[in-house]
mmCIF file of C-alpha atoms in Angstrom:
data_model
loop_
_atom_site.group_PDB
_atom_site.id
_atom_site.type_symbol
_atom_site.label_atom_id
_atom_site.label_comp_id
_atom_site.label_asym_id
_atom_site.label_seq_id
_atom_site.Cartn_x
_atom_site.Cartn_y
_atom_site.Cartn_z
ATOM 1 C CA UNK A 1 -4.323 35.362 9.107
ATOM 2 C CA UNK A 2 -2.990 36.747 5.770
ATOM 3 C CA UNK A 3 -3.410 34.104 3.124
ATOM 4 C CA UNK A 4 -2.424 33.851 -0.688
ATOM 5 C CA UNK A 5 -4.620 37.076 -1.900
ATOM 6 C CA UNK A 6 -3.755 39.073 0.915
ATOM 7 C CA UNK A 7 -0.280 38.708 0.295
ATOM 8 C CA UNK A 8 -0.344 38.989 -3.014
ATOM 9 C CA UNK A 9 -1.916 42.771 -3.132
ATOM 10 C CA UNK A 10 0.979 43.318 0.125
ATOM 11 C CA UNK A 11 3.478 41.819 -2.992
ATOM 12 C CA UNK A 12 2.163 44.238 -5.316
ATOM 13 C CA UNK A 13 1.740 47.534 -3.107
ATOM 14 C CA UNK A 14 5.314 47.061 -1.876
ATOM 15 C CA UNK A 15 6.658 46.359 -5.429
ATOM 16 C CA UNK A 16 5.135 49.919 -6.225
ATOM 17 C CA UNK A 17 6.098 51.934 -3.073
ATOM 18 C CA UNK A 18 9.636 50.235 -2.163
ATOM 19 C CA UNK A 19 11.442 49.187 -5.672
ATOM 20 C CA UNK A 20 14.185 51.566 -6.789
ATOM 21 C CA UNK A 21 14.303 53.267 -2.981
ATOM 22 C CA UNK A 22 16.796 52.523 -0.341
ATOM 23 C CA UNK A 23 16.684 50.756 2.756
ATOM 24 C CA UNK A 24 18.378 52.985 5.411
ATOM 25 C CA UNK A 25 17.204 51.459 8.787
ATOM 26 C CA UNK A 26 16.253 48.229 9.741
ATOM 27 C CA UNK A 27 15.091 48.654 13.372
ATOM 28 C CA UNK A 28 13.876 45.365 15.335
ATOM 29 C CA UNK A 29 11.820 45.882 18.511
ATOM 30 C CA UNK A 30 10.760 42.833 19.224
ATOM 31 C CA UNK A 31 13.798 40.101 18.997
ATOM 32 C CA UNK A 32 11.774 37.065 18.867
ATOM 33 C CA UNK A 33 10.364 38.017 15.419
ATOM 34 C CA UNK A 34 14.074 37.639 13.883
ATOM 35 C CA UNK A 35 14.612 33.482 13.282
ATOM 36 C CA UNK A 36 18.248 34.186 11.356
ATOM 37 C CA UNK A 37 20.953 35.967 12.896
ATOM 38 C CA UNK A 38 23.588 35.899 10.057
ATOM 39 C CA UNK A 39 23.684 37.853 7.709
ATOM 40 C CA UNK A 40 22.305 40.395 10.629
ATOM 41 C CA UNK A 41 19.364 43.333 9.869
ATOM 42 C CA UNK A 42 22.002 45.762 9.437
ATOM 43 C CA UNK A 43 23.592 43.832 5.903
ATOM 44 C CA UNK A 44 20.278 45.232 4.742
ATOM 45 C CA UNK A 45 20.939 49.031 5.259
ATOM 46 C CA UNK A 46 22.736 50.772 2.016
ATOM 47 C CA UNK A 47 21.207 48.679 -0.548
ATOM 48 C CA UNK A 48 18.069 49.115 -2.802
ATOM 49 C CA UNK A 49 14.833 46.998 -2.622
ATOM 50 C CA UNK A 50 14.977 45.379 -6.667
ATOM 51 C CA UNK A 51 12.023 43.365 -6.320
ATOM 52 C CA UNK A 52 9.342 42.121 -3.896
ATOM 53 C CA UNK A 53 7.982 38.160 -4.233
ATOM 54 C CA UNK A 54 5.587 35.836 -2.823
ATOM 55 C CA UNK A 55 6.063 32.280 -1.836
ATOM 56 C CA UNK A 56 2.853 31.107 -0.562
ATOM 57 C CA UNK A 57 2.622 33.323 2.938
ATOM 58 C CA UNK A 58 5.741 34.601 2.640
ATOM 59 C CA UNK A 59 6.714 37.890 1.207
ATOM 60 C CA UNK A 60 10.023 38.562 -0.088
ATOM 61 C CA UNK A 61 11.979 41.555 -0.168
ATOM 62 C CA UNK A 62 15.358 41.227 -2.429
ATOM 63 C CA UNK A 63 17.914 43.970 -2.643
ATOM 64 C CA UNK A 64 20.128 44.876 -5.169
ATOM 65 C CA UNK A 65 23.565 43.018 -4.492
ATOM 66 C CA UNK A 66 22.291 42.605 -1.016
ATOM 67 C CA UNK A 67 20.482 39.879 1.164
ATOM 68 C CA UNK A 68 16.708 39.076 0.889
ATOM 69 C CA UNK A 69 14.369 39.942 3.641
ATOM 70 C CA UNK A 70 11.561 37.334 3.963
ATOM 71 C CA UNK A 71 8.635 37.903 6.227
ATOM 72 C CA UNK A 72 5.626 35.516 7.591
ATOM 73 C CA UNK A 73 2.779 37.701 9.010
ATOM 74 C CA UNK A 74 1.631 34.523 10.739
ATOM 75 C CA UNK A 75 -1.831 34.948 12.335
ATOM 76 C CA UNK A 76 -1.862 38.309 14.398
ATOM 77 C CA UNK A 77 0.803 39.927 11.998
ATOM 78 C CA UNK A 78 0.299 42.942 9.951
ATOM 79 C CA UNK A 79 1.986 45.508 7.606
ATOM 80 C CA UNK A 80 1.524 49.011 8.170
ATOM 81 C CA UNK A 81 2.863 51.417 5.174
ATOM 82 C CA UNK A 82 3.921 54.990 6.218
ATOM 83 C CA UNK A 83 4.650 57.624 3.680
ATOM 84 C CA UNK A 84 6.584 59.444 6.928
ATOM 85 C CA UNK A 85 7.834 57.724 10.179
ATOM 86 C CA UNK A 86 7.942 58.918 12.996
ATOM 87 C CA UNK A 87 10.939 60.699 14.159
ATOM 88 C CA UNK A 88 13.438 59.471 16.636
ATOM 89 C CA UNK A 89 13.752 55.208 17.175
ATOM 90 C CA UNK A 90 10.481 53.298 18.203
ATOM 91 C CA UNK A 91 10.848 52.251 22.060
ATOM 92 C CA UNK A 92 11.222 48.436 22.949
ATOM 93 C CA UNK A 93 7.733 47.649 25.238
ATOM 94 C CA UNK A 94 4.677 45.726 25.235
ATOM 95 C CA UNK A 95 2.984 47.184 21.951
ATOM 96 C CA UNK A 96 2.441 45.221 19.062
ATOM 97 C CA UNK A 97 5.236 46.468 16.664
ATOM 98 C CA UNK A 98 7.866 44.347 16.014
ATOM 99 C CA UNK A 99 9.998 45.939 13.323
ATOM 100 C CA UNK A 100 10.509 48.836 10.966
ATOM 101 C CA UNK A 101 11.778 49.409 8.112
ATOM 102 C CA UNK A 102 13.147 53.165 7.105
ATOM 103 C CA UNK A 103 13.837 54.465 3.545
ATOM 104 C CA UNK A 104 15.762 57.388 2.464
ATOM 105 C CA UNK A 105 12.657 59.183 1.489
ATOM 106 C CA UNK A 106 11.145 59.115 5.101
ATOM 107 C CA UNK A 107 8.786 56.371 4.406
ATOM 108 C CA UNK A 108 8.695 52.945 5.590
ATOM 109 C CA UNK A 109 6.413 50.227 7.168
ATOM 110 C CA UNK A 110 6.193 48.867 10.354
ATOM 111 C CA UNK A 111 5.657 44.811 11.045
ATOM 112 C CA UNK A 112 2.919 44.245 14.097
ATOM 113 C CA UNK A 113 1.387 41.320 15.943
ATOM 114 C CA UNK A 114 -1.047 41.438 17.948
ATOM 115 C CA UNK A 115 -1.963 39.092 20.670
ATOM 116 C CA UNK A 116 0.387 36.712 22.954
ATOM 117 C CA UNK A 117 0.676 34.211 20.535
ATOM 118 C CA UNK A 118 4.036 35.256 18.701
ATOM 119 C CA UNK A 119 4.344 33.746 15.568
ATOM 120 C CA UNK A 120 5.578 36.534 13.368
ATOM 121 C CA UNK A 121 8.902 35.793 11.595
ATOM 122 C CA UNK A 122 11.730 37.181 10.146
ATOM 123 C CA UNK A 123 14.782 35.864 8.179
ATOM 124 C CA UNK A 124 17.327 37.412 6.376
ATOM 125 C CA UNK A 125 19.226 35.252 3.815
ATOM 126 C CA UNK A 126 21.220 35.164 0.925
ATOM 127 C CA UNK A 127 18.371 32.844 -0.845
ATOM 128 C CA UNK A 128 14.629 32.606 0.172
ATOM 129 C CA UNK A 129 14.950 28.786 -0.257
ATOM 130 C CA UNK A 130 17.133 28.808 3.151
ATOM 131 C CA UNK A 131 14.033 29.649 4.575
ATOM 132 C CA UNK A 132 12.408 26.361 5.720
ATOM 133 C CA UNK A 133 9.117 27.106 5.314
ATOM 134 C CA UNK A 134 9.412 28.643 1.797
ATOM 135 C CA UNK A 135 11.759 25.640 0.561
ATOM 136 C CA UNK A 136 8.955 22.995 1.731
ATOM 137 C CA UNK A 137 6.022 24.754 0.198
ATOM 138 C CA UNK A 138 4.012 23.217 -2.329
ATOM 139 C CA UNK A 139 3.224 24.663 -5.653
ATOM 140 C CA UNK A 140 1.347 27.772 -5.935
ATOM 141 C CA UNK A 141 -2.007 27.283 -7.018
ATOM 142 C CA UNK A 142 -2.493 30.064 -9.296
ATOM 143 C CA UNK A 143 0.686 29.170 -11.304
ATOM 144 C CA UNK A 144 0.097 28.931 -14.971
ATOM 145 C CA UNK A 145 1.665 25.847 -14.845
ATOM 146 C CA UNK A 146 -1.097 24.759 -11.895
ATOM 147 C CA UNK A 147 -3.463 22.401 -13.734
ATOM 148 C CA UNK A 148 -6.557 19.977 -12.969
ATOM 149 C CA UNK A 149 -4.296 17.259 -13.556
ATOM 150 C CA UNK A 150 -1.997 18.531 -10.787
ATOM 151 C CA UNK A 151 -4.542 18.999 -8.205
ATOM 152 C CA UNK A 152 -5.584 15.268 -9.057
ATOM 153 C CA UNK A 153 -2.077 13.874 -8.787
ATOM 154 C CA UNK A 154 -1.653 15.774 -5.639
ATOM 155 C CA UNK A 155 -4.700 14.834 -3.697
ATOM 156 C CA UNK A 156 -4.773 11.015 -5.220
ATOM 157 C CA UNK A 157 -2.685 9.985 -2.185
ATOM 158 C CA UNK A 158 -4.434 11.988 0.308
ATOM 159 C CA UNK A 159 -5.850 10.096 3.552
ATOM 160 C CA UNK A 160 -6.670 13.512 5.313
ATOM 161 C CA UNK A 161 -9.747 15.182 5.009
ATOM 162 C CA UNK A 162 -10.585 18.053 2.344
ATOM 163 C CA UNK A 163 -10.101 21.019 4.581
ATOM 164 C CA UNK A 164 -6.504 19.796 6.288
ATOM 165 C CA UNK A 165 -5.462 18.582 2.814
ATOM 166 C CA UNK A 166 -6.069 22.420 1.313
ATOM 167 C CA UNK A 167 -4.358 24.374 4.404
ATOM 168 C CA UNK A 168 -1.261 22.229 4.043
ATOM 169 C CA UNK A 169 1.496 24.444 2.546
ATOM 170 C CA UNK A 170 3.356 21.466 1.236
ATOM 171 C CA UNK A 171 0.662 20.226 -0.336
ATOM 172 C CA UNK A 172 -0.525 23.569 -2.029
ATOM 173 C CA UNK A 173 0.891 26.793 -1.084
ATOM 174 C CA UNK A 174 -0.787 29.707 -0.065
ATOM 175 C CA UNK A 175 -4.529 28.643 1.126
ATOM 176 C CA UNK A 176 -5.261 29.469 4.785
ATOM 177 C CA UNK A 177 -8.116 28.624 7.112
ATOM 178 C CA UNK A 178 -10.963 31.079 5.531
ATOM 179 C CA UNK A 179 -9.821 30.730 2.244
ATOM 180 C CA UNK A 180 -10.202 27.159 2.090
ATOM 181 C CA UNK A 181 -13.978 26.991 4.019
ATOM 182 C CA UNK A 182 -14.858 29.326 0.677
ATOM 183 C CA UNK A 183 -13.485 27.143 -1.746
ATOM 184 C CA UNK A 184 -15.387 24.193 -0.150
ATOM 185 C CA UNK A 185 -18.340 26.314 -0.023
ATOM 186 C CA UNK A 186 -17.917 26.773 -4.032
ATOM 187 C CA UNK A 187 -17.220 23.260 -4.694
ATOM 188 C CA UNK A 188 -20.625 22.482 -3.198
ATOM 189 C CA UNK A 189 -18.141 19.600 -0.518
ATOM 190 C CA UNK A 190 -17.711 18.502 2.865
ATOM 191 C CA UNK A 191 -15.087 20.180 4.584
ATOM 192 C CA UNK A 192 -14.659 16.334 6.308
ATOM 193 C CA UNK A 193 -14.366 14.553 2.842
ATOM 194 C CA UNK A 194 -12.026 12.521 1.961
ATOM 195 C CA UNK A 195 -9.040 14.043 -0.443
ATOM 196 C CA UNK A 196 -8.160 10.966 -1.920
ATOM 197 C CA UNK A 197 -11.927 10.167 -2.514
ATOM 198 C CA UNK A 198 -12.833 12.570 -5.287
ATOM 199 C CA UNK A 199 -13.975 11.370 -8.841
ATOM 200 C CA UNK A 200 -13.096 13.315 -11.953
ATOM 201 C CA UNK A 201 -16.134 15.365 -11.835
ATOM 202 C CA UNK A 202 -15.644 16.549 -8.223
ATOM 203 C CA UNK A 203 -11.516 17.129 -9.133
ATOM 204 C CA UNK A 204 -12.676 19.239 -11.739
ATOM 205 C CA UNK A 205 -15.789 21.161 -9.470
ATOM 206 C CA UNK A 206 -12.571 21.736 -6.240
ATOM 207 C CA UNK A 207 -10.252 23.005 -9.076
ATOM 208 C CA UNK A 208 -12.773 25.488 -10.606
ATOM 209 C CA UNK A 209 -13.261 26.563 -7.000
ATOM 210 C CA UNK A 210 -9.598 26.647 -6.045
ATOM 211 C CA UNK A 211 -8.821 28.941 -8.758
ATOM 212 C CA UNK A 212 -11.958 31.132 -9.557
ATOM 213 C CA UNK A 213 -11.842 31.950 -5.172
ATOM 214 C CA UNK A 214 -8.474 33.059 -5.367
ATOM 215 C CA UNK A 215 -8.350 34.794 -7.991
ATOM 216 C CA UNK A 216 -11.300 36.685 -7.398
ATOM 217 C CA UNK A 217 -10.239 37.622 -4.043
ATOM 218 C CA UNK A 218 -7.221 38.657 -5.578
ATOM 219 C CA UNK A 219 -8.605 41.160 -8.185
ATOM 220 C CA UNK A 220 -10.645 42.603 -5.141
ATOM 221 C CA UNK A 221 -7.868 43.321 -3.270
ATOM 222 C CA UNK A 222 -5.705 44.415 -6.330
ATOM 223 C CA UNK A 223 -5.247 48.468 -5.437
ATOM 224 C CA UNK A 224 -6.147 48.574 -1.690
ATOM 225 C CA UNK A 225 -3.986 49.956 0.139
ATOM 226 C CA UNK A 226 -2.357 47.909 2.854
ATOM 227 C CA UNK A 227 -4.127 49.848 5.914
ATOM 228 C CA UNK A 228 -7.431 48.163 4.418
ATOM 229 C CA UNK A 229 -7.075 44.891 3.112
ATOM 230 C CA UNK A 230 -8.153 42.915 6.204
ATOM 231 C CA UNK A 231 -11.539 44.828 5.968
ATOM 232 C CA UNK A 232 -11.735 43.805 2.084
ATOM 233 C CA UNK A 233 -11.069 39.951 2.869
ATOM 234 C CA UNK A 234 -13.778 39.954 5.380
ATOM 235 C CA UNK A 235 -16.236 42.009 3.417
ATOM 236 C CA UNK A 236 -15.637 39.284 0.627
ATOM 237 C CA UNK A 237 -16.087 36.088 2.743
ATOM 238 C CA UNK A 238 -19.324 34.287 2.555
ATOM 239 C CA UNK A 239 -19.240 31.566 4.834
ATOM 240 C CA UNK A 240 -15.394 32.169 6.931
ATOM 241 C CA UNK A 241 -16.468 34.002 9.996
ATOM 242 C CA UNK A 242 -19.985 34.004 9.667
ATOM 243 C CA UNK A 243 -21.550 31.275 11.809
ATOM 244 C CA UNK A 244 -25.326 31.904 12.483
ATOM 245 C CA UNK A 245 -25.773 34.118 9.239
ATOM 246 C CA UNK A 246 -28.030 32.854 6.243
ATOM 247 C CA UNK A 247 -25.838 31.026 3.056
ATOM 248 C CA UNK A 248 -25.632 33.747 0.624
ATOM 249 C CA UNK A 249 -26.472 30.903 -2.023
ATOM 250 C CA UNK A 250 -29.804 28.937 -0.626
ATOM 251 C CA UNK A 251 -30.399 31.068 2.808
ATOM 252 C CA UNK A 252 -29.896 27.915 4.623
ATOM 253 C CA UNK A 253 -28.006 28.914 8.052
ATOM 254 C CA UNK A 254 -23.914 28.762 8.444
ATOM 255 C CA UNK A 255 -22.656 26.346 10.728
ATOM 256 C CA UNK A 256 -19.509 26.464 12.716
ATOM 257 C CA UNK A 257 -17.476 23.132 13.763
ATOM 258 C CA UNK A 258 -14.708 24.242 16.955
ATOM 259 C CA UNK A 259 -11.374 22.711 16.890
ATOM 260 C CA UNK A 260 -8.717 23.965 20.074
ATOM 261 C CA UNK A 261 -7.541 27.059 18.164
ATOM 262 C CA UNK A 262 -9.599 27.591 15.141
ATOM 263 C CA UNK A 263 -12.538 26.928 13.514
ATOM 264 C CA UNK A 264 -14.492 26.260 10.228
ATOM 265 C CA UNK A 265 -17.879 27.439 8.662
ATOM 266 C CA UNK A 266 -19.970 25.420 6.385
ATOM 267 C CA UNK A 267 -23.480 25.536 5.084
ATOM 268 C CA UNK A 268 -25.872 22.338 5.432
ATOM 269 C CA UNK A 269 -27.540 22.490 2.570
ATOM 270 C CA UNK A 270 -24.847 23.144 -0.073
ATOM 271 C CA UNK A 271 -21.587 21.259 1.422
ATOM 272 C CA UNK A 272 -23.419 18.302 3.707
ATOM 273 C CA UNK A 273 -26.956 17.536 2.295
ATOM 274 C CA UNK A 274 -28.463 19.226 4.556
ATOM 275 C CA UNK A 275 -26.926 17.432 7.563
ATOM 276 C CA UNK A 276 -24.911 19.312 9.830
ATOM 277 C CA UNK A 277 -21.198 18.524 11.093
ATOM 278 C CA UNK A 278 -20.367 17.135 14.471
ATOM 279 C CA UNK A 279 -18.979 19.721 16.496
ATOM 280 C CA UNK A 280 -17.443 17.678 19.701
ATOM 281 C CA UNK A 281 -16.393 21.075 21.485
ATOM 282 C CA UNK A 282 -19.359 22.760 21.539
ATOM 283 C CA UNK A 283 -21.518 19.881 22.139
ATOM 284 C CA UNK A 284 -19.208 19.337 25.816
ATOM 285 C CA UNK A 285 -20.167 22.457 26.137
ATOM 286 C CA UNK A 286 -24.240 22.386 25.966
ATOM 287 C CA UNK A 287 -24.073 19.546 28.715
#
C-alpha cells in the first residue's frame, strides 16, 4: 500500500508533470473506483491542473476554476505516468486499469489495482474536505507545526496498542502498515505496547522515530519517477516484509506476527527483549 512518502514523491512528480497543462479526458473503466457522482468526471475536462496536494493517502488534484480530483490508491492501487497514451479509448474488461487521465499534450496517467480486493477510490468535489476520509484524518506528522508535545497529547488517551494507534488515520495521518513496523523498529518498542503507556523518554525516542523514518523515506524517494517508487520503498525497508532475514541492527532474526489480512515484522532483540510475539495464526497452523 502507498503510504505518506510514497505519496508524497506521487504529490511532487505530478506537481511537475501536470501543473499549467490541461485535462482533456477523464476516461473511467472501472465504475466502482468513482465514490461521487456529482459534479461527474467530465466537469473536469477543459480546465487546468493548478496544484497537486496530499492529505495523508490521498492525493489531490485541483483545477483552475474547476472541481478537485482526489484519489486513494488503497492497497493494490497504482499510478502509472505516460508521456504518450495510447491511441483510441482503453476497453472496459478484467485488467487492472481503472481510469485515465488525458492531457492536451498526449500525456497522461493511468490509475490500476490489482487484485480482487477493490478498494481504489475516486471523488470529485468542489472541496477535498467533502471527502470523508480526508475530513477525518488526523494531523500530518511531518507538519512543522507536528511537535513532541502533540504526539504526547495524542497518544495520552490511547488504550490500543502501539502499532493500531500509528496506522490510525485519525489519529495521525499518513502512516501505513510497513511504515509503522519501521518506526517501531527505530524506537527500539513493542509493536503490542501500550500507547497510552509511554513515559517522556520513550514519547521523545517514538517521535524521533516518527519523523527521522518518514522523512528519510521521503528524501529517498524525492526524484523517482512514479514507474519505480514501489521498488525504492521496499529496497529501503528493514524489517516490513522481511520475516526470516537477519535485523540489519544486531543480526538477531525478523519475526512475523499474522493477523487475517496483514501482517507485522519485528525483531526480538531490539523491540521485545529478546522474546518473541505470539503469533495465534501461525501457531493453529503448526498443530
Amino acid at each position: 500500500m502507498p503510504e505518506l512518502p510514497e505519496v508524497e514523491a506521487l504529490k511532487d512528480f505530478l506537481t511537475e508533470h501536470l501543473v499549467g497543462r490541461e485535462i482533456v479526458r477523464v476516461l473511467p473503466v472501472a465504475i466502482s473506483v468513482l465514490k461521487t457522482y456529482d459534479p461527474p468526471l467530465s466537469a473536469l475536462e477543459g480546465h487546468e491542473v493548478a496544484a497537486v496536494r496530499r492529505y495523508g493517502k490521498f492525493l489531490d488534484l485541483r483545477t483552475a476554476d474547476g472541481p478537485h480530483l482526489v484519489t486513494h490508491l488503497a492497497r493494490a492501487g497504482w499510478l502509472h505516468w505516460k508521456d504518450r497514451l495510447p491511441d483510441g479509448p482503453p476497453r472496459p474488461g478484467k485488467g487492472p486499469l481503472a481510469l485515465r487521465v488525458a492531457l492536451e499534450t498526449g500525456a497522461g496517467f493511468d490509475l490500476t489495482e490489482a487484485g480482487t480486493q477493490k478498494r481504489l477510490a475516486v471523488y470529485v468535489v468542489g472541496d477535498p474536505q467533502e471527502v470523508p476520509g480526508v475530513a477525518r484524518l488526523g494531523p500530518d506528522p511531518l507538519a512543522d507545526d507536528f511537535d513532541e508535545r502533540r504526539l504526547a497529547e495524542l497518544l495520552g488517551g490511547e488504550r490500543r496498542q502501539l502499532k493500531g494507534a500509528l496506522r490510525d488515520q485519525s489519529l495521525i495521518a499518513g502512516v501505513g502498515n510497513a511504515y509503522s513496523d519501521e518506526i517501531l523498529h527505530a524506537a527500539r518498542m513493542s509493536p503490542f505496547k501500550l500507547a497510552a503507556s509511554l513515559n517522556e523518554e520513550e514519547t521523545g525516542r517514538l517521535y524521533a522515530a516518527l519523523r527521522d523514518t518518514l522523512t528519510e523515506a521521503v528524501e529517498r524517494s524525492r526524484g523517482v519517477a512514479a514507474g519505480r517508487l514501489k521498488a525504492e520503498k521496499k529496497s529501503g525497508l528493514r524489517v516490513h516484509g522481511r520475516t526470516g532475514e537477519p535485523c540489519p541492527v544486531c543480526g538477531d532474526t525478523i519475526r512475523e506476527v499474522s493477523f487475517a489480512d496483514s501482517s507485522l515484522q519485528y525483531c526480538p532483540t531490539c523491540q521485545t527483549g529478546g522474546k518473541p510475539l505470539a503469533d495465534r495464526r501461525m501457531s493453529r497452523l503448526l498443530k
